[in-house]
PDB file of C-alpha atoms and ligand atoms in Angstrom:
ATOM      1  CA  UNK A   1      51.695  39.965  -1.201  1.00  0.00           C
ATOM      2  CA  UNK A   2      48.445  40.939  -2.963  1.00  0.00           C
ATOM      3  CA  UNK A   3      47.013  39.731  -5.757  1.00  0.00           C
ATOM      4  CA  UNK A   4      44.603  41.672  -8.589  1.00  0.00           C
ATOM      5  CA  UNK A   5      42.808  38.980 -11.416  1.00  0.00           C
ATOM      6  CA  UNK A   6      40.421  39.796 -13.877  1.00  0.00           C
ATOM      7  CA  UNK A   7      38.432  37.246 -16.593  1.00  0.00           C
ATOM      8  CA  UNK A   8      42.109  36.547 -18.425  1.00  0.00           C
ATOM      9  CA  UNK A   9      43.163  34.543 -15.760  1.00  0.00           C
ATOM     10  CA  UNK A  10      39.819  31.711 -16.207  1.00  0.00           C
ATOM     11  CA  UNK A  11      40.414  32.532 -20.467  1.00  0.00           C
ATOM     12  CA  UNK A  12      42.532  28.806 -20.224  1.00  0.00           C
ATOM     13  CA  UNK A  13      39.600  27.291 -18.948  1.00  0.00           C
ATOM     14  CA  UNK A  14      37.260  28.413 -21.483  1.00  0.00           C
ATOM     15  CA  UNK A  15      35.342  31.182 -19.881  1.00  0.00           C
ATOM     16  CA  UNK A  16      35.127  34.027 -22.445  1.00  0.00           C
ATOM     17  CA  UNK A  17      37.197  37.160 -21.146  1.00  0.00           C
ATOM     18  CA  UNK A  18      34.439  40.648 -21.032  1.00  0.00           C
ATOM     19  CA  UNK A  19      36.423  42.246 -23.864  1.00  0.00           C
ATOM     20  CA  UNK A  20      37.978  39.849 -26.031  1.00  0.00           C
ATOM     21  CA  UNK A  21      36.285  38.006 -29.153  1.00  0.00           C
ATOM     22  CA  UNK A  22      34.596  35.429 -27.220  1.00  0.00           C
ATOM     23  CA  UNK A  23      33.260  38.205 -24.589  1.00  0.00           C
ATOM     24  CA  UNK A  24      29.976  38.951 -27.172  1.00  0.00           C
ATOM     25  CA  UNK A  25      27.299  37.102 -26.546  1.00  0.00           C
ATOM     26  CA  UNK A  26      24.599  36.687 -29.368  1.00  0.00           C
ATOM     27  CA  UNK A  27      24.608  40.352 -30.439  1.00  0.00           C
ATOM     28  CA  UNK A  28      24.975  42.057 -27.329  1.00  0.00           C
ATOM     29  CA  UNK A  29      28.206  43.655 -25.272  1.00  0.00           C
ATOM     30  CA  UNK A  30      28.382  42.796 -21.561  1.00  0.00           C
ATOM     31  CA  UNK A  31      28.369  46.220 -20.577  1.00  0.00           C
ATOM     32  CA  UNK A  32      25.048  46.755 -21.954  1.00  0.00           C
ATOM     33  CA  UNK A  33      23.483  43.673 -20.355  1.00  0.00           C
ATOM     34  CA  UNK A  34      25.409  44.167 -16.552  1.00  0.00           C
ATOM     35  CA  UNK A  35      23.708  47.214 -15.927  1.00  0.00           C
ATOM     36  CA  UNK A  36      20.491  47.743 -13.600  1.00  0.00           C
ATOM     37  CA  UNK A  37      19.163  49.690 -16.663  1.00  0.00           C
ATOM     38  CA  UNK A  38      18.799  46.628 -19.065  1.00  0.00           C
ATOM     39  CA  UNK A  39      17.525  43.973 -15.693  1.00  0.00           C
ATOM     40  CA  UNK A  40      14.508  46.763 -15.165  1.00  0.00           C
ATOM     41  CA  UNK A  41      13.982  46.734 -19.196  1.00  0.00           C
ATOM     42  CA  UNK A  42      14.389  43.195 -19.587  1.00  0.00           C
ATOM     43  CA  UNK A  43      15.094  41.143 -16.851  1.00  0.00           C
ATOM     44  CA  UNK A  44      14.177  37.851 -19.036  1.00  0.00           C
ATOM     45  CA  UNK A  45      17.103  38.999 -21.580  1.00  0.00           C
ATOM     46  CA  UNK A  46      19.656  39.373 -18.559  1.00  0.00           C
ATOM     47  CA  UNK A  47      18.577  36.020 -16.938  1.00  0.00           C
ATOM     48  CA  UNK A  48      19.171  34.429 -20.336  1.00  0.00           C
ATOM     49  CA  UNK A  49      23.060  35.630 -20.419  1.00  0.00           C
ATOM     50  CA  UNK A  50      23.551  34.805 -16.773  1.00  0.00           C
ATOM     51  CA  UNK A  51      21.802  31.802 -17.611  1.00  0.00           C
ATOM     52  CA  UNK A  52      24.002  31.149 -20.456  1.00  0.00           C
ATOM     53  CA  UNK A  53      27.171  32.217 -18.408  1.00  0.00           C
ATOM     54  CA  UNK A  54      26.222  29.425 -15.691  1.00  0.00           C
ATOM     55  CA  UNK A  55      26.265  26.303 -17.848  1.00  0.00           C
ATOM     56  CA  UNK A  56      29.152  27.185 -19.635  1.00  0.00           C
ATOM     57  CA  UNK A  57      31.292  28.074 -16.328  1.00  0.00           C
ATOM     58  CA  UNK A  58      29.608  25.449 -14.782  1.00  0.00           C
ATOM     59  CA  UNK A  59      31.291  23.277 -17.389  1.00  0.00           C
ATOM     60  CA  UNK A  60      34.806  24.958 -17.287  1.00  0.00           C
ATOM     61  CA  UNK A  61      37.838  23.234 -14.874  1.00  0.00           C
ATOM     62  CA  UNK A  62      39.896  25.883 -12.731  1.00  0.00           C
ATOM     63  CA  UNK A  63      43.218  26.087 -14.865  1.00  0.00           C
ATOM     64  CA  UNK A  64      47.426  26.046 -14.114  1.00  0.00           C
ATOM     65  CA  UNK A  65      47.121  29.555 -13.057  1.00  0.00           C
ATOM     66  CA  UNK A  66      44.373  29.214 -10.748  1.00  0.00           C
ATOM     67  CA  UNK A  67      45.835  26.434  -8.861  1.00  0.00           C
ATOM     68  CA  UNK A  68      49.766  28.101  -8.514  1.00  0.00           C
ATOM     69  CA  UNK A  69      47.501  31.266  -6.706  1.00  0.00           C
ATOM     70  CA  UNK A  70      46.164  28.549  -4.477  1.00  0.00           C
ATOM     71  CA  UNK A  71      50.381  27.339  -3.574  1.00  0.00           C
ATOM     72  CA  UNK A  72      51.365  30.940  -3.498  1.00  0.00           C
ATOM     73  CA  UNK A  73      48.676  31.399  -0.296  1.00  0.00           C
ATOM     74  CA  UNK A  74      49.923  27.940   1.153  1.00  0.00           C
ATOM     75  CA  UNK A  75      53.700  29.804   0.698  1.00  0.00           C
ATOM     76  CA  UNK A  76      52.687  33.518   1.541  1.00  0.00           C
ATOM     77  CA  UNK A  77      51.977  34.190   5.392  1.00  0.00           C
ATOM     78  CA  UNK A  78      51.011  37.159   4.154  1.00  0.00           C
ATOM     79  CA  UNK A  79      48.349  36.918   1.034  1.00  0.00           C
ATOM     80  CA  UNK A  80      45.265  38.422  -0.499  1.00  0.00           C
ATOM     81  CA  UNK A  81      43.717  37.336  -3.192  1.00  0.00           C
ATOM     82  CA  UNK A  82      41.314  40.185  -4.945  1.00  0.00           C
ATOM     83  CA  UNK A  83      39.323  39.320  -7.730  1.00  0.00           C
ATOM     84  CA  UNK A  84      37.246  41.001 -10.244  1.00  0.00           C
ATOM     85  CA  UNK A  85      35.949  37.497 -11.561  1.00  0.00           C
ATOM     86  CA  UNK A  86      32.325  35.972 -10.340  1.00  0.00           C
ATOM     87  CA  UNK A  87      33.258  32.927 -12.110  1.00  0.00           C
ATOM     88  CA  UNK A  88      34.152  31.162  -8.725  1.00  0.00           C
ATOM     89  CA  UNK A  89      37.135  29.434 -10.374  1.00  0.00           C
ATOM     90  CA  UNK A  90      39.527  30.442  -7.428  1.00  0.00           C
ATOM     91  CA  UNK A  91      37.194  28.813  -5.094  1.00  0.00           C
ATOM     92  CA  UNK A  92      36.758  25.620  -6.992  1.00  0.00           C
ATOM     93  CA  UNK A  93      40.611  25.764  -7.376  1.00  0.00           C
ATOM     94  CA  UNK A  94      40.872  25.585  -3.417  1.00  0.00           C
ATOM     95  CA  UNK A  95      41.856  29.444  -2.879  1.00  0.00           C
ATOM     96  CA  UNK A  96      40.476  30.500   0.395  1.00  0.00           C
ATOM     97  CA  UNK A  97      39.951  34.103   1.787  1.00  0.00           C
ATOM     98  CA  UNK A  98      39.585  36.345  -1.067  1.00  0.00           C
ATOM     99  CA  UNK A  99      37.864  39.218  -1.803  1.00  0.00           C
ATOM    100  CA  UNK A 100      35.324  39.204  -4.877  1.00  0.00           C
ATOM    101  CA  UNK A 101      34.917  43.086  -5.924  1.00  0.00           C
ATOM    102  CA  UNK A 102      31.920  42.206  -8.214  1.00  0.00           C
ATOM    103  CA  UNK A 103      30.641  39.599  -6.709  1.00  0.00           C
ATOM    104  CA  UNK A 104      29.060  35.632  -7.203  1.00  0.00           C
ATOM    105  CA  UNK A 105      27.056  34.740 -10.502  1.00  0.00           C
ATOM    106  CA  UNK A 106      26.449  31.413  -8.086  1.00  0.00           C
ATOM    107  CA  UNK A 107      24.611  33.673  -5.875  1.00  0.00           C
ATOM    108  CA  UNK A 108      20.908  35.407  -5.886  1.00  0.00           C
ATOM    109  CA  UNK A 109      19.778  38.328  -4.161  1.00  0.00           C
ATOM    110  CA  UNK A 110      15.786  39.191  -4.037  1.00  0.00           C
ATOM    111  CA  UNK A 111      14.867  43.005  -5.492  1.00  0.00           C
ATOM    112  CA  UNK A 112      11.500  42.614  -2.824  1.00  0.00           C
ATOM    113  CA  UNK A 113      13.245  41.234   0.566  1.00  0.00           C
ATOM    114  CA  UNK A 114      16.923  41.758   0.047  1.00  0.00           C
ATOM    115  CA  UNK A 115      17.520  38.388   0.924  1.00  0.00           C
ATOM    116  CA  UNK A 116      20.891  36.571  -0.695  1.00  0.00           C
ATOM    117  CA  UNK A 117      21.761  33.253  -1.363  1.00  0.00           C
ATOM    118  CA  UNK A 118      23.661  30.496  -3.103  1.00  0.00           C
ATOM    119  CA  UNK A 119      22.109  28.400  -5.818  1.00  0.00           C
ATOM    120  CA  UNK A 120      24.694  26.241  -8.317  1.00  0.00           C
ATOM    121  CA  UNK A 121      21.760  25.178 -10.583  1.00  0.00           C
ATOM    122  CA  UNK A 122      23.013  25.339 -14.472  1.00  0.00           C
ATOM    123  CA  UNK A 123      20.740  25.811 -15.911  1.00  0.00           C
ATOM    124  CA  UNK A 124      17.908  27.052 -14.120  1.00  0.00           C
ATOM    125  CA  UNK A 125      14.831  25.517 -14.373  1.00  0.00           C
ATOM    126  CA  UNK A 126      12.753  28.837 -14.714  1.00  0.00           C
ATOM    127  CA  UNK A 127      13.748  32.520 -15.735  1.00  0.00           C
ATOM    128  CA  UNK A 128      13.718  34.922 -14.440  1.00  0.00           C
ATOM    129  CA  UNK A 129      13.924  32.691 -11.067  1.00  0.00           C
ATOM    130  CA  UNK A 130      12.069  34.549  -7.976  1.00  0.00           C
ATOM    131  CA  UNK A 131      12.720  34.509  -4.326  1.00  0.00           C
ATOM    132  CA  UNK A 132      10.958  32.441  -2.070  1.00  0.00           C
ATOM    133  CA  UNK A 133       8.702  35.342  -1.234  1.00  0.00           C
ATOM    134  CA  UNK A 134       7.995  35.645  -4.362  1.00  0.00           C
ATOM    135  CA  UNK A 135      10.056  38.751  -5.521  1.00  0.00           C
ATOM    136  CA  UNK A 136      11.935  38.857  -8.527  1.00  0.00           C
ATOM    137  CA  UNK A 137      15.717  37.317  -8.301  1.00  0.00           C
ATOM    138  CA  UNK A 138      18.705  39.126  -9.717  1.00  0.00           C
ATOM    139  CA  UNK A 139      22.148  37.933  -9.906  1.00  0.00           C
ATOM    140  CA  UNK A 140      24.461  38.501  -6.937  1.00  0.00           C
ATOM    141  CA  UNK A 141      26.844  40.746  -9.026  1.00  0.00           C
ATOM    142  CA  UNK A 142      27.874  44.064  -9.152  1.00  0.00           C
ATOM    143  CA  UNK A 143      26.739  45.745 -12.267  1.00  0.00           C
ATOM    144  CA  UNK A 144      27.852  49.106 -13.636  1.00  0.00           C
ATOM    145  CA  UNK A 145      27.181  51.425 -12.419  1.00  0.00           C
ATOM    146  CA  UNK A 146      26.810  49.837  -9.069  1.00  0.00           C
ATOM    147  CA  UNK A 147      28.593  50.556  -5.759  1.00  0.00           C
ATOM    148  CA  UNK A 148      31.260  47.469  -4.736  1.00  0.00           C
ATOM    149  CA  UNK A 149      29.708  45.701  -1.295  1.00  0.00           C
ATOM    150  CA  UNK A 150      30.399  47.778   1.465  1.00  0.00           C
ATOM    151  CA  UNK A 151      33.992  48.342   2.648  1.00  0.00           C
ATOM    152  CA  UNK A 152      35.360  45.912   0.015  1.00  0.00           C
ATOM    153  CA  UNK A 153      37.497  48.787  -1.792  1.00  0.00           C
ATOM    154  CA  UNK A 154      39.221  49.746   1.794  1.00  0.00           C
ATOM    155  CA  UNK A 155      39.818  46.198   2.655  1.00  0.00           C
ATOM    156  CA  UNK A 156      41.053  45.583  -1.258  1.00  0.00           C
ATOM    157  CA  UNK A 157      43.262  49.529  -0.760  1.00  0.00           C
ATOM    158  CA  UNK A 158      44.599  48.245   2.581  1.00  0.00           C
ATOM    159  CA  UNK A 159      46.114  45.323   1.037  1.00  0.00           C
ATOM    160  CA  UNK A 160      47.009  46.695  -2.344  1.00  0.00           C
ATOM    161  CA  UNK A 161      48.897  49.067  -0.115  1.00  0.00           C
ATOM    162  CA  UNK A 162      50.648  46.917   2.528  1.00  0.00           C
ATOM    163  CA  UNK A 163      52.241  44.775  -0.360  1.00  0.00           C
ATOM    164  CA  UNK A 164      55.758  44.192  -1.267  1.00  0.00           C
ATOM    165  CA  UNK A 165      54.411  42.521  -4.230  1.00  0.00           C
ATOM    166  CA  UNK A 166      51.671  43.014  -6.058  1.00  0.00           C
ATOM    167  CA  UNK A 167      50.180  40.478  -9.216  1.00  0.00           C
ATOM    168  CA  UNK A 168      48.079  42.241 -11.828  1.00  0.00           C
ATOM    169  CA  UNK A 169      46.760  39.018 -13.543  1.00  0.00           C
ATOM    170  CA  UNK A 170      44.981  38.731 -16.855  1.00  0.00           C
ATOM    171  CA  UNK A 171      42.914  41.883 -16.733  1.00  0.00           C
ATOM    172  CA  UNK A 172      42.633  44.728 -19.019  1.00  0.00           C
ATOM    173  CA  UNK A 173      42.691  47.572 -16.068  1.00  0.00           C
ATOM    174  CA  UNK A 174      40.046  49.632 -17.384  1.00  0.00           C
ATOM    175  CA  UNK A 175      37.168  49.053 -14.849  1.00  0.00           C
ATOM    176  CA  UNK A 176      36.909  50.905 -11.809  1.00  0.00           C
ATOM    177  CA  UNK A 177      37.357  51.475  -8.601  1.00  0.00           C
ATOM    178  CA  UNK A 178      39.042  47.403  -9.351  1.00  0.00           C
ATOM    179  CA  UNK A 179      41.688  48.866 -11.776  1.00  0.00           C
ATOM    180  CA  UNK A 180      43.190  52.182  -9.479  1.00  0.00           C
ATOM    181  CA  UNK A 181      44.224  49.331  -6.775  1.00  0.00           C
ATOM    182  CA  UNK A 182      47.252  48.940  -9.422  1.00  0.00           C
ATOM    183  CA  UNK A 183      48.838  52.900  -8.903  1.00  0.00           C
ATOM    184  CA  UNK A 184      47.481  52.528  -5.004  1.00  0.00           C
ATOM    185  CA  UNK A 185      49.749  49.244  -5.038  1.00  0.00           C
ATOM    186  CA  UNK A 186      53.109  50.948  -6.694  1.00  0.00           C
ATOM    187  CA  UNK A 187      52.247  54.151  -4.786  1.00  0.00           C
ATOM    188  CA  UNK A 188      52.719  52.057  -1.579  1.00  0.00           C
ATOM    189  CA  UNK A 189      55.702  50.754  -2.369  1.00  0.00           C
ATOM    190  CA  UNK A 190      55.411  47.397  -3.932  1.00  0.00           C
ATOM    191  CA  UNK A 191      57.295  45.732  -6.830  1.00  0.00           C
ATOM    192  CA  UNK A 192      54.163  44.985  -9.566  1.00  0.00           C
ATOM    193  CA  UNK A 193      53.941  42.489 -11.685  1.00  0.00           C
ATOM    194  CA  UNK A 194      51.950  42.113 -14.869  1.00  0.00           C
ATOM    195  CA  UNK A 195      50.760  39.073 -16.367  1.00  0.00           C
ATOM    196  CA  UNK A 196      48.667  39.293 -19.660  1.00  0.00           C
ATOM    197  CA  UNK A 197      49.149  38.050 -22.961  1.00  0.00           C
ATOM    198  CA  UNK A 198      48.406  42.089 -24.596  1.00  0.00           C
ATOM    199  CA  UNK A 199      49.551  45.214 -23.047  1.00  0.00           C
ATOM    200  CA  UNK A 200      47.633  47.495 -20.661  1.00  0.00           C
ATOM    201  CA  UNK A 201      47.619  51.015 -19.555  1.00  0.00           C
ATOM    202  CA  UNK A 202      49.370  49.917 -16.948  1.00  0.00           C
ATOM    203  CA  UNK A 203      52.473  48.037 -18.485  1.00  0.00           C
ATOM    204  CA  UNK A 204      54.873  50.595 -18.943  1.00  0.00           C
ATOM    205  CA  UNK A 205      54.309  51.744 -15.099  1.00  0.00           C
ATOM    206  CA  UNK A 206      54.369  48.355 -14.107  1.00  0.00           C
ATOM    207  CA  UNK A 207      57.902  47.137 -12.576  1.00  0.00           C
ATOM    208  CA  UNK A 208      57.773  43.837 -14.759  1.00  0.00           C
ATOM    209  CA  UNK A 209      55.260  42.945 -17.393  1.00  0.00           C
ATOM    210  CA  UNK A 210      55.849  39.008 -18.223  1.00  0.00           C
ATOM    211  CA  UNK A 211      54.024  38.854 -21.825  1.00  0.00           C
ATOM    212  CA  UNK A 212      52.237  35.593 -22.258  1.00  0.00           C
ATOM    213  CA  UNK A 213      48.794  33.232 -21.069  1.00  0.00           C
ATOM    214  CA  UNK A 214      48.845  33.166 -17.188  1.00  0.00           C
ATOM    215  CA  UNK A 215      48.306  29.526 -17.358  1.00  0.00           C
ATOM    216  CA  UNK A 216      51.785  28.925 -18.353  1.00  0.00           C
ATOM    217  CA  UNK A 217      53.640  31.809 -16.540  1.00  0.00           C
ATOM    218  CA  UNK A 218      52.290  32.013 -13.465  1.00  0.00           C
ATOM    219  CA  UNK A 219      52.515  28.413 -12.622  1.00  0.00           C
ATOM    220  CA  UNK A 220      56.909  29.049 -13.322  1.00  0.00           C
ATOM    221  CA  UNK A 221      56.565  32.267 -11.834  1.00  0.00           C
ATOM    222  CA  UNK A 222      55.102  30.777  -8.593  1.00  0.00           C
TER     223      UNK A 222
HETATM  224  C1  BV8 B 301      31.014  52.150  -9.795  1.00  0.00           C
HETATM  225  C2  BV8 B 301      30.272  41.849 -12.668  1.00  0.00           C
HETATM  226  C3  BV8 B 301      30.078  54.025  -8.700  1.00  0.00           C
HETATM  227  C4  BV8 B 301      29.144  41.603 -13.583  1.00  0.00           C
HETATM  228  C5  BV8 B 301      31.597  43.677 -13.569  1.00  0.00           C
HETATM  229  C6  BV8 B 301      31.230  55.999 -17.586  1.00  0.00           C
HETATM  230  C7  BV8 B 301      29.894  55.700 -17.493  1.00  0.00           C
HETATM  231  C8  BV8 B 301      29.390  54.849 -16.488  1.00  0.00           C
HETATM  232  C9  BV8 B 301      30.269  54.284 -15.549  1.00  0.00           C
HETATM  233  C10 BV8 B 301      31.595  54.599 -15.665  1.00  0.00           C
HETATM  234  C11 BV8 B 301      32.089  55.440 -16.660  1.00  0.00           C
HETATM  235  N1  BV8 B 301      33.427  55.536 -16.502  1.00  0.00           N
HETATM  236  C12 BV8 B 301      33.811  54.783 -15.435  1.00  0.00           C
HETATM  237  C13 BV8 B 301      32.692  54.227 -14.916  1.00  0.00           C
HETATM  238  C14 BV8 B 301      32.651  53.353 -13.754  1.00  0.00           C
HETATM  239  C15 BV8 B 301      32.503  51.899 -14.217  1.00  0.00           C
HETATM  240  C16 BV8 B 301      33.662  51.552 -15.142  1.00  0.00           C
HETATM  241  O1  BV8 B 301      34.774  51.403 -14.699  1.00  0.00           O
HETATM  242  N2  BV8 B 301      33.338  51.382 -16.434  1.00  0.00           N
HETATM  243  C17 BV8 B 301      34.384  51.039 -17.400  1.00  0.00           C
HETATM  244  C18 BV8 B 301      33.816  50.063 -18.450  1.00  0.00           C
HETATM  245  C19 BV8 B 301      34.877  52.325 -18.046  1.00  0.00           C
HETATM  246  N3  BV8 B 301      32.593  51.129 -13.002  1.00  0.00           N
HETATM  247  C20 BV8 B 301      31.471  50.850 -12.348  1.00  0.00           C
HETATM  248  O2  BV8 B 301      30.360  51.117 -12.746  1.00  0.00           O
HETATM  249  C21 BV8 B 301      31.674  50.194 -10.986  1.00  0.00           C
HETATM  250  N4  BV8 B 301      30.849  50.864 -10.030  1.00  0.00           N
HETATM  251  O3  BV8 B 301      31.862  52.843 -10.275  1.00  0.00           O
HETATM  252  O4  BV8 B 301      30.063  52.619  -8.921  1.00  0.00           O
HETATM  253  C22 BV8 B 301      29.100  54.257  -7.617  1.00  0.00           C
HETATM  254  C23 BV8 B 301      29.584  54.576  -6.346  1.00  0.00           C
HETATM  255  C24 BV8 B 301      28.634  54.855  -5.353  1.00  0.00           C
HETATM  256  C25 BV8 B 301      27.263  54.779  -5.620  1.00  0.00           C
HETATM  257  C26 BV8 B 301      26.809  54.416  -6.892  1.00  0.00           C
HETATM  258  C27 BV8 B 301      27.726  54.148  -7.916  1.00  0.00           C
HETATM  259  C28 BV8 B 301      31.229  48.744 -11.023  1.00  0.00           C
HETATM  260  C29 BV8 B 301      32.094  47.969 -11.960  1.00  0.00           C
HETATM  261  C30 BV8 B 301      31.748  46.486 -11.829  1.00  0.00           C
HETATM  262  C31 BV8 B 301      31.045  46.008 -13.088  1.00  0.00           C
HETATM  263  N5  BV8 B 301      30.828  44.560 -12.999  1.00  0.00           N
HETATM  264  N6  BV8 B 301      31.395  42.368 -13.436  1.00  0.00           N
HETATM  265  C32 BV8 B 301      29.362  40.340 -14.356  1.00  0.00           C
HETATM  266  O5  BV8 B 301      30.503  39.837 -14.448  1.00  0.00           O
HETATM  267  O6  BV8 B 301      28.365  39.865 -14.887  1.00  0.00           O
HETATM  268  S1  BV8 B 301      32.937  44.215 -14.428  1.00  0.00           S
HETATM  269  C33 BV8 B 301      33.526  43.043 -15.496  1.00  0.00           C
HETATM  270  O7  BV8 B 301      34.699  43.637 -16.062  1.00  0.00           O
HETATM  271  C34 BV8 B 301      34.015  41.737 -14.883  1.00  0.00           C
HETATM  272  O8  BV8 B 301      34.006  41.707 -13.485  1.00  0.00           O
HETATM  273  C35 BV8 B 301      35.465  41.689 -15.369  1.00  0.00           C
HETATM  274  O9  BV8 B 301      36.302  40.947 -14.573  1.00  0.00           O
HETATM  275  C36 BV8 B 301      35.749  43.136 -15.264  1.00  0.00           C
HETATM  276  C37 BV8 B 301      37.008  43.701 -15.737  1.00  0.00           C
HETATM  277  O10 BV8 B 301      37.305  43.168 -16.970  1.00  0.00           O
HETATM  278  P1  BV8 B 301      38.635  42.254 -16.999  1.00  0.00           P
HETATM  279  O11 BV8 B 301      38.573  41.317 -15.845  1.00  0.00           O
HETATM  280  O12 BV8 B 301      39.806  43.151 -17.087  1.00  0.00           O
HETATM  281  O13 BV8 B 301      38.399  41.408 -18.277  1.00  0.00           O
HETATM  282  P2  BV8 B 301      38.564  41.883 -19.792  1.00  0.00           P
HETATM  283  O14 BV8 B 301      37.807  40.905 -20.624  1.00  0.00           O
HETATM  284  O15 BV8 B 301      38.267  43.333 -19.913  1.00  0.00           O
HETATM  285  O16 BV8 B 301      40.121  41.708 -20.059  1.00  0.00           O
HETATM  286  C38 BV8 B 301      40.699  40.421 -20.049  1.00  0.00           C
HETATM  287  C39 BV8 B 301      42.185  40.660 -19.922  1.00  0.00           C
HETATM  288  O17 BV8 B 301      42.829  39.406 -19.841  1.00  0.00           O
HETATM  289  C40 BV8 B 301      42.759  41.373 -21.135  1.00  0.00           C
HETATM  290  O18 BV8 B 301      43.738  42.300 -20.686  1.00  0.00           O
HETATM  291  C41 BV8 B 301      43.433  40.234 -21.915  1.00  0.00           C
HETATM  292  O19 BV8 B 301      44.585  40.692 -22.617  1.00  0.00           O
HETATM  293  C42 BV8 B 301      43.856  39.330 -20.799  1.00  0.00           C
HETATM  294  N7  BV8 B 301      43.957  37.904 -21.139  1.00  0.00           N
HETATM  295  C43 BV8 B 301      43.164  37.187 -22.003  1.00  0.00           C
HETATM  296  N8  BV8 B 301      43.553  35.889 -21.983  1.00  0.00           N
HETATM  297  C44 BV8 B 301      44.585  35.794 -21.099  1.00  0.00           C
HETATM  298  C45 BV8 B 301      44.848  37.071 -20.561  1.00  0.00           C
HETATM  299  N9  BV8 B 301      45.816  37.304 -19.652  1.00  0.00           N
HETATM  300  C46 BV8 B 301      46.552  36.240 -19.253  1.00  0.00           C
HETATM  301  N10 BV8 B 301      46.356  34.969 -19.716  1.00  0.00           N
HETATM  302  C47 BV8 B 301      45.388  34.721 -20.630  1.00  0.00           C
HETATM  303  N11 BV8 B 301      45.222  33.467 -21.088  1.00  0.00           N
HETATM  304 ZN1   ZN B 302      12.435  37.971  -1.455  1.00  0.00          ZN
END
């Protein structure tokens, strides 16, 4: 069994989804501050939304549906959990190996050194924060635009493809490469379930698109 969420699945506990009316922030879209682009123009302005992001998802509990993915991996020998969130929600709701696509907003990476590490702070003291040799930190994400950590879309395709059943939860299926493990999934074979309270362009390939917040169907579906 594999598993595919995006931010729908953490909309229950009050983190605003990318595209829905809570995913503006101030004036801005996301995808024109989660770009390399706008860090090199501004990097103060993108440290402000991260910022911003932090203390409210700092503030936010993992929800129903986060917690029945964490029974389904008890249940499931065989189990991957692939997200698209950097929310960290499936780790605070106990989930263990799973692989994040777009990375950790509760990690840093230097632009001087390279070097990359965890920091929880909410908010941060200082912004833009900077590395300890001094270099300017960026978050640990992947922005658009931006390659996926190495070998993360062949581990993600290997068990998109191995599955007999495959959970497309609470995203809108438009970003890729995260998005094409839904035809690799049915292409291999397995029976694919949608959960999302609107339709996709996925739904009517889908085998079974369960209309409705994941926070209440998951947790009966599991
Ligand atoms: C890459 C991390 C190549 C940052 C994110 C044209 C121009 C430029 C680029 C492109 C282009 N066309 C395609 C591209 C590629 C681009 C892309 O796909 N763009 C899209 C917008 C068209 N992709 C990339 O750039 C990727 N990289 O292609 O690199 C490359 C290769 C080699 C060398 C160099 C380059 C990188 C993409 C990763 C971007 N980073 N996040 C951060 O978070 O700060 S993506 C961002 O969108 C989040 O990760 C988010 O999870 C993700 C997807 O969104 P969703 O999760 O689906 O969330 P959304 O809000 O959209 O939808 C919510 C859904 O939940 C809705 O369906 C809603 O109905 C549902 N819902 C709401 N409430 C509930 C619910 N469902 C259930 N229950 C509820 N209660
Ligand atoms: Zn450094």
């Amino acid at each position: 069994m594999a598993v595919l969420t995006g931010a729908g699945i953490s909309a229950e506990s009050g983190v605003p989804t990318f595209r829905g009316d809570g995913g503006l922030w101030k004036d801005y879209k996301a995808e024109d501050l989660a770009t390399p682009e706008a860090f090199v123009k501004d990097p103060r302005l993108v440290w402000e939304w991260y910022n911003w992001r932090r203390e409210l998802i700092s503030k936010a509990l993992p929800n129903a549906a986060h917690k029945a993915l964490v029974q389904l991996e008890i249940r499931k020998r065989e189990y991957t959990l692939i997200t698209q969130n950097v929310d960290g929600l499936h780790d605070r709701a106990g989930s263990g190996r799973m692989l994040k696509l777009h990375g950790d907003i509760w990690r840093m990476r230097c632009t001087v050194c390279g070097a990359n590490w965890p920091d929880r702070r909410a908010p941060l003291p200082k912004i833009p924060p900077h590395c300890a040799c001094g270099g300017l930190a960026r978050p640990g994400v992947v922005w658009f635009g931006e390659p996926l950590p190495d070998g993360m879309m062949k581990e993600a395709e290997h068990a998109a493809g191995a599955a007999e059943v495959f959970l497309v939860i609470g995203t809108a299926a438009v970003v890729y490469p995260a998005a094409s493990l839904v035809p690799y999934a049915k292409q291999g074979g397995a029976k694919v379930i949608e959960i999302n309270t609107d339709d996709t362009p996925f739904t009517n390939q889908v085998d079974c698109a369960l209309r409705g917040p994941a926070g209440e169907l998951l947790p009966r579906l599991v």
